Short mmCIF file of C-alpha atoms and ligand atoms in Angstrom, two decimals:
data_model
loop_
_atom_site.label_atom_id
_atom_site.label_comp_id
_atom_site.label_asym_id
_atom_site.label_seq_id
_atom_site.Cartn_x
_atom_site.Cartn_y
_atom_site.Cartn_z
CA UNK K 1 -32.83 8.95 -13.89
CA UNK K 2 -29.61 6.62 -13.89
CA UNK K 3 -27.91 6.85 -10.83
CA UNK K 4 -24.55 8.02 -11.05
CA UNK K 5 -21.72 6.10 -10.96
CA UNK K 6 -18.62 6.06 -8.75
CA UNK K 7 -15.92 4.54 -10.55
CA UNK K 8 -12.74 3.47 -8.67
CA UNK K 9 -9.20 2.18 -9.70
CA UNK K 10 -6.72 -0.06 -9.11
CA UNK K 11 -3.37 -1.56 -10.90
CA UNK K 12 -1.66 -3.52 -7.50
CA UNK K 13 -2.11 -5.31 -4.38
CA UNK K 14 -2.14 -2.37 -2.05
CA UNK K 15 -4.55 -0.27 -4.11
CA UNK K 16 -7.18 -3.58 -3.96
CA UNK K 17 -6.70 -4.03 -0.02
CA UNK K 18 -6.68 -0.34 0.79
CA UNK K 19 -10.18 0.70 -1.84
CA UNK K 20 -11.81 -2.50 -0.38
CA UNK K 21 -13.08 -1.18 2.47
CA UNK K 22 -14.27 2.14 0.43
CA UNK K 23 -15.80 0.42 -2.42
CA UNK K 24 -17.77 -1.56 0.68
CA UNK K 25 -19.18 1.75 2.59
CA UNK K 26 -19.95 3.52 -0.68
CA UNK K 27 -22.16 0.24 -1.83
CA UNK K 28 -24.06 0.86 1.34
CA UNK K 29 -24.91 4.34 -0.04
CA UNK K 30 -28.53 4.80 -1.76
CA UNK K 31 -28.36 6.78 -5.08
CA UNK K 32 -24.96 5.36 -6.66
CA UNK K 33 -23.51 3.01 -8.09
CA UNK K 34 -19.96 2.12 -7.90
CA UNK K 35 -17.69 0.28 -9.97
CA UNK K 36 -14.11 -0.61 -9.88
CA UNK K 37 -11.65 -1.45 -12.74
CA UNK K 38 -8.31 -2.51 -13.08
CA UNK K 39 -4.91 -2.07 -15.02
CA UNK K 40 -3.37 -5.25 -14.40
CA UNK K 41 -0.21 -3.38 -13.71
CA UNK K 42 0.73 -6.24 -11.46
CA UNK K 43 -1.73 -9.00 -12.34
CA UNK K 44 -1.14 -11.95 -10.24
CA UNK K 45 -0.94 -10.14 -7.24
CA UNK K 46 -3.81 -8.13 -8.26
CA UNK K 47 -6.11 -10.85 -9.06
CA UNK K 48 -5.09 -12.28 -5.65
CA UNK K 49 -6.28 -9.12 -3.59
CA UNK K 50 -9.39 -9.03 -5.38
CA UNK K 51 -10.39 -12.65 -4.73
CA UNK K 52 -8.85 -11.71 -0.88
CA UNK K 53 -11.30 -9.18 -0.89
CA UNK K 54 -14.71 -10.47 -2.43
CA UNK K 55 -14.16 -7.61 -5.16
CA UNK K 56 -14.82 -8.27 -9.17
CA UNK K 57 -13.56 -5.75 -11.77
CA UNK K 58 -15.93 -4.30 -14.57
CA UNK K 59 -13.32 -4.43 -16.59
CA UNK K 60 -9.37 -5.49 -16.46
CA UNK K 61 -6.63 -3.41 -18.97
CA UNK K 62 -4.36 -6.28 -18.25
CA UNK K 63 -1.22 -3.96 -19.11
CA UNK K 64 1.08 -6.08 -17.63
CA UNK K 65 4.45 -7.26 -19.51
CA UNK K 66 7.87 -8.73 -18.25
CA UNK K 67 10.17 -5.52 -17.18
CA UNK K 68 7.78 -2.63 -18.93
CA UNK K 69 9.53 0.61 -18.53
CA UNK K 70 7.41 3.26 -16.64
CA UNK K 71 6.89 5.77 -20.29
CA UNK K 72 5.14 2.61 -22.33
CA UNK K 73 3.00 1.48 -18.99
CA UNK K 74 1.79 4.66 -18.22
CA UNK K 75 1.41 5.30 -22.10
CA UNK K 76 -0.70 1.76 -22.37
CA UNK K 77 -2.90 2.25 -18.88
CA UNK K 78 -4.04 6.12 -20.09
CA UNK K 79 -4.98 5.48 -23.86
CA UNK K 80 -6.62 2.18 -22.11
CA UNK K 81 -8.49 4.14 -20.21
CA UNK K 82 -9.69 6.22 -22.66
CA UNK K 83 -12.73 4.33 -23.84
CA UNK K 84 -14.14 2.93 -20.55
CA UNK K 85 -14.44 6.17 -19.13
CA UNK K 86 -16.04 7.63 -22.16
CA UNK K 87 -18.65 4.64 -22.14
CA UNK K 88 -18.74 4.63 -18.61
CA UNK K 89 -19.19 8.30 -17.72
CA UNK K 90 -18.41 8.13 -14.24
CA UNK K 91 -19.43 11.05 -12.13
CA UNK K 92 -15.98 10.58 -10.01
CA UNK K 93 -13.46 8.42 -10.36
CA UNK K 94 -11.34 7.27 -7.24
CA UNK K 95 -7.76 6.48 -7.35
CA UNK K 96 -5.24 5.79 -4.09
CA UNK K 97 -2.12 6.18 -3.44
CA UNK K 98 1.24 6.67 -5.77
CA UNK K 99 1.36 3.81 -8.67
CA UNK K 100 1.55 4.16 -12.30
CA UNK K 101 -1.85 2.94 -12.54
CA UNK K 102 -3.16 5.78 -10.13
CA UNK K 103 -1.52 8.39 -11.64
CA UNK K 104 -2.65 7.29 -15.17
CA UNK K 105 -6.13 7.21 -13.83
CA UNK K 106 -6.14 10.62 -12.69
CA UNK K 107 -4.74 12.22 -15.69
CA UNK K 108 -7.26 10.34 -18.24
CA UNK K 109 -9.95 11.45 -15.90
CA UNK K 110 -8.74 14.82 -15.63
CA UNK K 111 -8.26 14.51 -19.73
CA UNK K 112 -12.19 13.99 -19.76
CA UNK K 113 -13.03 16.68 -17.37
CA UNK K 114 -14.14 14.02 -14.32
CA UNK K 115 -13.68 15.22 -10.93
CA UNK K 116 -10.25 12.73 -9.32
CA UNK K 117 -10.18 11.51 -5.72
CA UNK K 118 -7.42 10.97 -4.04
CA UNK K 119 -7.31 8.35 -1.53
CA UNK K 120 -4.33 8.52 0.64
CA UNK K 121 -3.13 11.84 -0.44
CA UNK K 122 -0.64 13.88 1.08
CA UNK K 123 1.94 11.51 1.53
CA UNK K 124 5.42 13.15 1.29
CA UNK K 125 9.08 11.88 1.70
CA UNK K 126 10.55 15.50 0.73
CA UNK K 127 12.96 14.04 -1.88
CA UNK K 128 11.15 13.58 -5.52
CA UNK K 129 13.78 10.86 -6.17
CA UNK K 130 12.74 7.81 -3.08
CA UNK K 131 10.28 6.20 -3.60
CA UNK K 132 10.54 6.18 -7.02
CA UNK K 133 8.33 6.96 -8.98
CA UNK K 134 5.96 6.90 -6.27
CA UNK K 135 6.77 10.60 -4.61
CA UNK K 136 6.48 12.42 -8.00
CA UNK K 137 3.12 9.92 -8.80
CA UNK K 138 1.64 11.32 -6.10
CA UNK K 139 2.76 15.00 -6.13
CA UNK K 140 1.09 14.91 -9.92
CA UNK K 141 -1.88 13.35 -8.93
CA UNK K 142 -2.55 16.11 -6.50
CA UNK K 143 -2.31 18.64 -8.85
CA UNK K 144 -5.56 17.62 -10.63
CA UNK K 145 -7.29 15.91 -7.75
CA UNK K 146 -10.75 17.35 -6.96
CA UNK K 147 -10.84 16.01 -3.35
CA UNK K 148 -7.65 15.18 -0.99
CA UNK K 149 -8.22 12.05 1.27
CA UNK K 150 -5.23 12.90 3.38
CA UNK K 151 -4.33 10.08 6.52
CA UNK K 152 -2.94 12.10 9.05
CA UNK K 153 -2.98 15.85 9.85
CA UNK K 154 0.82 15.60 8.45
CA UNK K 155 -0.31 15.01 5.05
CA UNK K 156 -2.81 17.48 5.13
CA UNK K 157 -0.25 20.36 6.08
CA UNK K 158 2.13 18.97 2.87
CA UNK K 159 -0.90 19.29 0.61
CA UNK K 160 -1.85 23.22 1.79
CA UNK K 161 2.18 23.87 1.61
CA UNK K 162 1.75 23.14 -2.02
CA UNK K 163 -0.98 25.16 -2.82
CA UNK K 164 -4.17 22.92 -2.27
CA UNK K 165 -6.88 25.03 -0.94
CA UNK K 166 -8.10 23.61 2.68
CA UNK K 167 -11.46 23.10 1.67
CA UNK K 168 -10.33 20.44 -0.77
CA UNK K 169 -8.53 18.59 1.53
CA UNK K 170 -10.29 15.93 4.87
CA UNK K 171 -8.21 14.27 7.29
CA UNK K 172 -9.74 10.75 7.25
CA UNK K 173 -7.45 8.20 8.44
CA UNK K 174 -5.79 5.62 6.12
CA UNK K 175 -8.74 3.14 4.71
CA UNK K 176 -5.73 0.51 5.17
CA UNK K 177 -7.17 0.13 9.17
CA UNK K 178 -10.18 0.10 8.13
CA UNK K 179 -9.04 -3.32 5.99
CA UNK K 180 -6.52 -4.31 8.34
CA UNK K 181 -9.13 -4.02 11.55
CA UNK K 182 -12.08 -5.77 9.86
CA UNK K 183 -9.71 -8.85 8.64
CA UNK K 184 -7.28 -8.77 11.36
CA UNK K 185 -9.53 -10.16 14.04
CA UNK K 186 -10.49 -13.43 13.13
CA UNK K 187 -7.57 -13.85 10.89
CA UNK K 188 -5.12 -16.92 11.31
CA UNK K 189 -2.18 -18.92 10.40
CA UNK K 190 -2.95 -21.83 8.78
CA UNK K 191 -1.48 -24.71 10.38
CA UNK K 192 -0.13 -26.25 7.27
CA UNK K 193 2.18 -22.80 7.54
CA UNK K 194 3.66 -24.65 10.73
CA UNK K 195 4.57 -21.33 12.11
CA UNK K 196 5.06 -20.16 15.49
CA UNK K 197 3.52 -17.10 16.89
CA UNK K 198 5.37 -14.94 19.05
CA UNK K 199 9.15 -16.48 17.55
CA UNK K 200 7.77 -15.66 14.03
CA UNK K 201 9.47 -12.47 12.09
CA UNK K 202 7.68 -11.25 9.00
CA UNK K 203 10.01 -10.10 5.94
CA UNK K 204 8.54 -8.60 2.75
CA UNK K 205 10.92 -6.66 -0.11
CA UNK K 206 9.65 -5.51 -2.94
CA UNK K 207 10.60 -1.93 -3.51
CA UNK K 208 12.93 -0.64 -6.70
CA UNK K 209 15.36 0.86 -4.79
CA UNK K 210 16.39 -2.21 -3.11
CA UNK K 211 15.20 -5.49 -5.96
CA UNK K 212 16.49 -3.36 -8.87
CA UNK K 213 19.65 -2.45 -7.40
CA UNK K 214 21.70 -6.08 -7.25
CA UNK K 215 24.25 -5.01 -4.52
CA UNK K 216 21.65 -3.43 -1.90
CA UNK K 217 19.74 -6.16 -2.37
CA UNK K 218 22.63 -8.76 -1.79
CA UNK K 219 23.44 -6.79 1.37
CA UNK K 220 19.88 -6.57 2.47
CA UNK K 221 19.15 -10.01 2.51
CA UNK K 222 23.01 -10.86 3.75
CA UNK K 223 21.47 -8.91 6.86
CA UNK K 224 18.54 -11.20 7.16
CA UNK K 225 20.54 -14.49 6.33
CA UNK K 226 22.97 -12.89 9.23
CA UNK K 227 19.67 -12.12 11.96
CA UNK K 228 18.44 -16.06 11.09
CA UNK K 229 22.03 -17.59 11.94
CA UNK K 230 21.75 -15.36 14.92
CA UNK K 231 18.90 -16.63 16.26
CA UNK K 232 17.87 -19.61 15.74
CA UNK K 233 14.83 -19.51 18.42
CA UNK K 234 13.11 -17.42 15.66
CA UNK K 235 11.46 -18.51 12.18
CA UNK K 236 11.99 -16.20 9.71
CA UNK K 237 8.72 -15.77 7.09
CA UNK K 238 9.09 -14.34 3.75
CA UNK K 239 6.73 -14.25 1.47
CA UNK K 240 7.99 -13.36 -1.81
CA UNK K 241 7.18 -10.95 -3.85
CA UNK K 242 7.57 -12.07 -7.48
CA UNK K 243 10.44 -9.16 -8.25
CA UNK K 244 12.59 -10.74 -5.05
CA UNK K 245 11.57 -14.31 -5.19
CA UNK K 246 14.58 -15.77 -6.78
CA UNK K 247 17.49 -13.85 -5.18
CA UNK K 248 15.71 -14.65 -1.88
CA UNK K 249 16.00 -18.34 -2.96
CA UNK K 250 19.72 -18.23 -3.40
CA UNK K 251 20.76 -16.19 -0.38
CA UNK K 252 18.08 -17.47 2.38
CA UNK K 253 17.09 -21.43 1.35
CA UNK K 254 19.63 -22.85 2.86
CA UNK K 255 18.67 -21.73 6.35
CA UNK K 256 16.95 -24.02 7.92
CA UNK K 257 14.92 -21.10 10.25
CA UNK K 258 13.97 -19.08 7.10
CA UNK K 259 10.89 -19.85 5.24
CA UNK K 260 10.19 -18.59 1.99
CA UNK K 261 6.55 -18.34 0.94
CA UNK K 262 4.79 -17.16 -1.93
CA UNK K 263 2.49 -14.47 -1.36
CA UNK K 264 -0.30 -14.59 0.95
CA UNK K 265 -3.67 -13.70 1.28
CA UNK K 266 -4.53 -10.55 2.70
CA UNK K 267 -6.22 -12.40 5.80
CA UNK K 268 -3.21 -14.66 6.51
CA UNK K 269 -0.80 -12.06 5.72
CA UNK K 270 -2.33 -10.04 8.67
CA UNK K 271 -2.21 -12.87 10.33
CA UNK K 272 1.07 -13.35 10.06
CA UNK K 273 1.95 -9.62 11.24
CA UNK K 274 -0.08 -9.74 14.18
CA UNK K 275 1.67 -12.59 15.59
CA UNK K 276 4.96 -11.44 14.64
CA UNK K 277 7.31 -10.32 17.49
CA UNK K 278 9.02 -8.48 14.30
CA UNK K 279 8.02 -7.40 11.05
CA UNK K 280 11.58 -6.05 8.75
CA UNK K 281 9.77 -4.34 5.62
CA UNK K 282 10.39 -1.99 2.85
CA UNK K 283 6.45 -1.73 2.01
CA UNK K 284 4.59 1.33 2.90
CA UNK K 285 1.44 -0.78 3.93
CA UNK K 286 3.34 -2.74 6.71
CA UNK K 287 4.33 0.56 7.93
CA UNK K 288 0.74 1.51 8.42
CA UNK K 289 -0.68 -2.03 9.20
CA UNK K 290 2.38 -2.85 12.16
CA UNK K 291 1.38 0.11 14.14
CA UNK K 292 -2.56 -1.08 14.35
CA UNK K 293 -1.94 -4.69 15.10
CA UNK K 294 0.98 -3.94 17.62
CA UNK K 295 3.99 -5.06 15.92
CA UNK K 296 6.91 -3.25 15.74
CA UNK K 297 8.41 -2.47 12.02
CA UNK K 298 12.26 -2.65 10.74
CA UNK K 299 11.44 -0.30 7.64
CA UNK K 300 14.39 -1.10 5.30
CA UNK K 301 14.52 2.60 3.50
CA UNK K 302 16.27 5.82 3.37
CA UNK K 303 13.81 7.79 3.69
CA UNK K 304 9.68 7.36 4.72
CA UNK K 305 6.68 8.97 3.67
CA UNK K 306 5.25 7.81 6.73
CA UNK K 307 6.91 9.91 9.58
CA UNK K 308 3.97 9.43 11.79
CA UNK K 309 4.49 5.78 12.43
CA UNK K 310 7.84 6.55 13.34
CA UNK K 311 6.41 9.88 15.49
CA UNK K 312 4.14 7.05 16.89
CA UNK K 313 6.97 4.53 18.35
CA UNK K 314 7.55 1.10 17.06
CA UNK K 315 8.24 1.85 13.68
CA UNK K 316 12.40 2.82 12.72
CA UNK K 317 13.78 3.54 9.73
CA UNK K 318 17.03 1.42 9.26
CA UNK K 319 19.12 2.87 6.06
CA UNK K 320 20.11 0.37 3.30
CA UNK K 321 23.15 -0.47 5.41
CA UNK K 322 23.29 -4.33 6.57
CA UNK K 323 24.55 -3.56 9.56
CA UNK K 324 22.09 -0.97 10.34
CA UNK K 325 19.60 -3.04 9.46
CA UNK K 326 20.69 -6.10 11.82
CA UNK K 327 21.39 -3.29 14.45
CA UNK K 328 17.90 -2.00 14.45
CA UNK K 329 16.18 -5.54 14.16
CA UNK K 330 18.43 -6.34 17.14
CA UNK K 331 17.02 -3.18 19.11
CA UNK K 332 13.79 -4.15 18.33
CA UNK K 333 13.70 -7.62 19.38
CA UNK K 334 15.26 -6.77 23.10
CA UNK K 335 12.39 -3.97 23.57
CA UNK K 336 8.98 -4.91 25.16
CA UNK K 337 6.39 -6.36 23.56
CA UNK K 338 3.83 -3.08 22.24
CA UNK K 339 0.26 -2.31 22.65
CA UNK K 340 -1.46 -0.96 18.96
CA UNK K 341 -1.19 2.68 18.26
CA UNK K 342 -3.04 4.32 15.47
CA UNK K 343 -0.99 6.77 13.72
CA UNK K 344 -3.08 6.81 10.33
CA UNK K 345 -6.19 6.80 12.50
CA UNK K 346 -8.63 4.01 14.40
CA UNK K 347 -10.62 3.00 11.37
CA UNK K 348 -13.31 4.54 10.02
CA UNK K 349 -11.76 6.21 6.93
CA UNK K 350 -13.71 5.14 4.00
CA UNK K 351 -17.48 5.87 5.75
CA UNK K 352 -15.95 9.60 5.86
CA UNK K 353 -14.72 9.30 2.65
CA UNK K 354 -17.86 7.54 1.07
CA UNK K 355 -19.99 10.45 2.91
CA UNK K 356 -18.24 12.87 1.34
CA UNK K 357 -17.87 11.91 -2.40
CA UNK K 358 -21.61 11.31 -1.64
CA UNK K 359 -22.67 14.90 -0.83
CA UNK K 360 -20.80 16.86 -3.14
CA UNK K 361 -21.55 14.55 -6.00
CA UNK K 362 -25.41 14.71 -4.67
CA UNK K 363 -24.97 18.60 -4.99
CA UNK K 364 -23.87 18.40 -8.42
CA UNK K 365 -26.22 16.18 -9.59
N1 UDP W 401 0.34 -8.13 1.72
C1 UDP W 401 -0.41 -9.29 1.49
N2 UDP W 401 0.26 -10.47 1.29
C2 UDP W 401 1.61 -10.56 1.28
C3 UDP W 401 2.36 -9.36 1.49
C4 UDP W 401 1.69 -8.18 1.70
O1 UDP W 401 -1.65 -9.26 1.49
O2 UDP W 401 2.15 -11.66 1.08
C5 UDP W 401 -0.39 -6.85 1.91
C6 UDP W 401 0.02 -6.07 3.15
O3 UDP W 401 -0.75 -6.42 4.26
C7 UDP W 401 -0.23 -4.63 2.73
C8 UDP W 401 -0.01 -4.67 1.25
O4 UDP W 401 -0.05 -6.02 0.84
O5 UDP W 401 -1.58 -4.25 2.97
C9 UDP W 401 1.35 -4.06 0.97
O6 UDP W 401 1.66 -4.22 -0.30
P1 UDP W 401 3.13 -3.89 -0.84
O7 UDP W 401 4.10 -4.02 0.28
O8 UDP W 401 3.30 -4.74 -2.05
O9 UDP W 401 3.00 -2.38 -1.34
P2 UDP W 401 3.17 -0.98 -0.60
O10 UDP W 401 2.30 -0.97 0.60
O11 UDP W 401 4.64 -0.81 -0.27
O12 UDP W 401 2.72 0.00 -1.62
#
C-alpha cells in the first residue's frame, strides 16, 4: 500500500520559513510522505527561503508577473493547481497563513474534496480591510479548513466566535519559533556586513498599505531618515524588500548611518534581529520572531493581528504617522534592554501539529 502523502504549500518567504520546521517533524513520521510545492507568487524571495531552509519543491507554478492584480493571480495559482493535486492525490494538503497562494490552495483542495490545514489560523485584526487582502484570505480559508492550527489561545477564541466547532481547532504555538529558535542560536552577522551589535536597528517594509500608497510611504521612511540623523551612534539596517527597494534608495542612501541591504537569509536575518537594540517593522513575522529573541518591535501599522505580542510587552503599534513612529522608536530605545517572552508559544508547534495530521489521517486511512 502507497503511503499517503502530505502535501504542503507555499507562494512567499514567510510561508517557506514558517512550514520548514513542519515539513521537518512530519518527515520524521513513519507511514507518510510529504511533499511541498510552490506558486512562485513571489519567486526570488521564495527560492531564497527554500535554499535558507534545505527545502526543494516537487513542483513550482511560477505565477509570478510584474504588478499582477490579486483576481488573475489567484485565477492562475487555482487552475494551476488543478492538475498536481489530481496527479498527486494528497491525503491533506497544508497551507499557512493569509497569502493569495494559501488561500488558492485551500479552495482547489476544497474543489477536490481534500481535507485543508490551516497553519497559523485564527489570526484576526477585526477590520476585513488591513491587512489587505490578508484578513479576508484568512477568514476564507477557515471556512473550508478541516483542521485549525491556531498560535495563541486568542486565535482560537476568534475561530469558535465564527462558528468553528472546538474540536477542529489546537492551540499549538506559531511554527515561526520553532524556525526562529532552531536557527537563531548559532546564527551570525557576517563580518563583511560590518555591523555592530547592540547600536544596530533592523528596518523591513514591505506591506501594501504602506509601499503601494506613495505618500505613507514617503512619510514612513522621512521618519526613519529623521531617527538616523538623530542618532548617529546607531546603524540603521534595511534590507529591502524588492516592492520598497528603490524609494528606500532615494530617501535613505545618502545617510551615511543607514545601510541598505538586499534581502537576507533567514539565518542572518535572525541574526540581525537578535542583536538589534531595535527592530521598526511592518511584517507580521518580526512581530512574532522580536518577542522570542528579545528585541523589542516598532510595528509600523494601524492595526495588528497579533495583539498578543503587544499583550506580551515589547512590541507597540505606532500608526502610519511619522511622528508617531519616531515617538515610539524613541520610547523604545530609552527603555531597558528585554529578556525573550513567548507570546505565540516556546517552540514546539509543528511536532503537535505533525502528530495530529498524523492520527486523524492514520484513522482515515
Ligand atoms: N526575513 C528574512 N530575510 C529578510 C527579511 C525577513 O529571512 O531580509 C524573514 C523574517 O525573519 C520573517 C519573514 O521573513 O520570518 C517575514 O517575512 P515578511 O515580513 O516578508 O512577511 P510577513 O511576516 O509580514 O508575512
Amino acid at each position: 500500500m502507497t503511503r499517503p502523502l502530505l502535501l504542503a504549500l507555499a507562494g512567499t518567504r514567510p510561508e517557506v520559513i514558517k512550514l520548514a520546521p513542519l515539513i521537518l517533524a512530519l518527515q520524521g513520521l513513519e507511514g507518510f510522505r510529504v511533499a511541498l510545492g510552490v506558486t512562485g507568487q513571489h519567486q526570488g524571495l521564495l527560492a531564497q527561503a527554500l535554499s535558507d531552509c534545505g527545502l526543494e519543491a516537487e513542483f513550482d507554478l511560477a505565477v509570478m508577473e510584474p504588478n499582477q492584480a490579486l483576481g488573475p493571480l489567484l485565477g492562475k495559482i487555482l487552475s494551476g493547481l488543478e492538475e498536481p493535486l489530481r496527479t498527486l492525490a494528497p491525503a491533506a494538503v497544508i497551507v499557512q497563513g493569509d497569502t493569495t497562494s494559501a488561500l488558492a490552495g485551500a479552495l482547489a483542495a476544497f474543489y477536490q474534496g481534500i481535507p485543508v490545514a490551516h497553519v497559523e489560523a485564527g489570526l484576526r485584526s477585526g477590520n476585513l480591510a488591513v491587512p489587505f487582502p490578508e484578513e479576508a484570505n484568512r477568514r476564507q480559508i477557515a471556512s473550508v479548513a478541516r483542521w485549525h492550527f491556531a498560535p495563541s489561545p486568542d486565535a482560537a477564541e476568534a475561530l469558535v466566535r465564527e462558528g468553528v466547532p472546538r474540536e477542529r481547532i489546537e492551540v499549538t504555538g506559531n511554527t515561526v519559533i520553532d524556525a526562529c529558535l532552531a536557527q537563531a542560536a548559532d546564527a551570525q552577522i557576517p563580518p563583511s556586513l560590518a555591523l555592530p551589535p547592540g547600536r544596530l536597528v533592523l528596518v523591513t517594509l514591505h506591506r501594501r498599505e504602506i509601499t503601494q500608497a506613495p505618500d505613507v510611504l514617503a512619510g514612513v521612511l522621512g521618519a526613519i531618515a529623521s531617527l538616523a540623523r538623530n542618532h548617529p551612534e546607531l546603524a540603521f539596517a534595511l534590507p529591502a524588500h524588492p516592492s520598497v527597494a528603490a524609494a528606500a534608495e532615494r530617501a535613505l542612501g545618502e545617510l551615511a548611518n543607514v545601510r541598505l541591504l538586499p534581502p537576507q537569509p533567514y539565518p542572518v536575518f535572525l541574526a540581525l534581529l537578535r542583536e538589534a537594540c531595535l527592530a521598526i517593522s511592518d511584517s507580521g513575522g518580526v512581530q512574532e520572531e522580536g518577542p522570542a529573541l528579545g528585541t523589542p518591535v516598532a510595528v509600523i501599522r494601524a492595526e495588528t493581528e497579533r495583539p498578543e505580542a503587544i499583550e506580551a510587552g515589547g512590541v507597540v503599534l505606532t500608526g502610519l504617522d511619522p511622528t508617531a513612529i519616531e515617538a515610539v522608536a524613541e520610547r523604545l530605545l530609552r527603555e531597558p534592554a528585554r529578556t525573550p517572552s513567548f507570546p505565540y508559544g516556546r517552540g514546539g508547534a509543528s511536532a503537535k501539529i505533525a502528530a495530529t495530521l498524523a492520527r486523524a489521517i492514520l484513522a482515515d486511512a
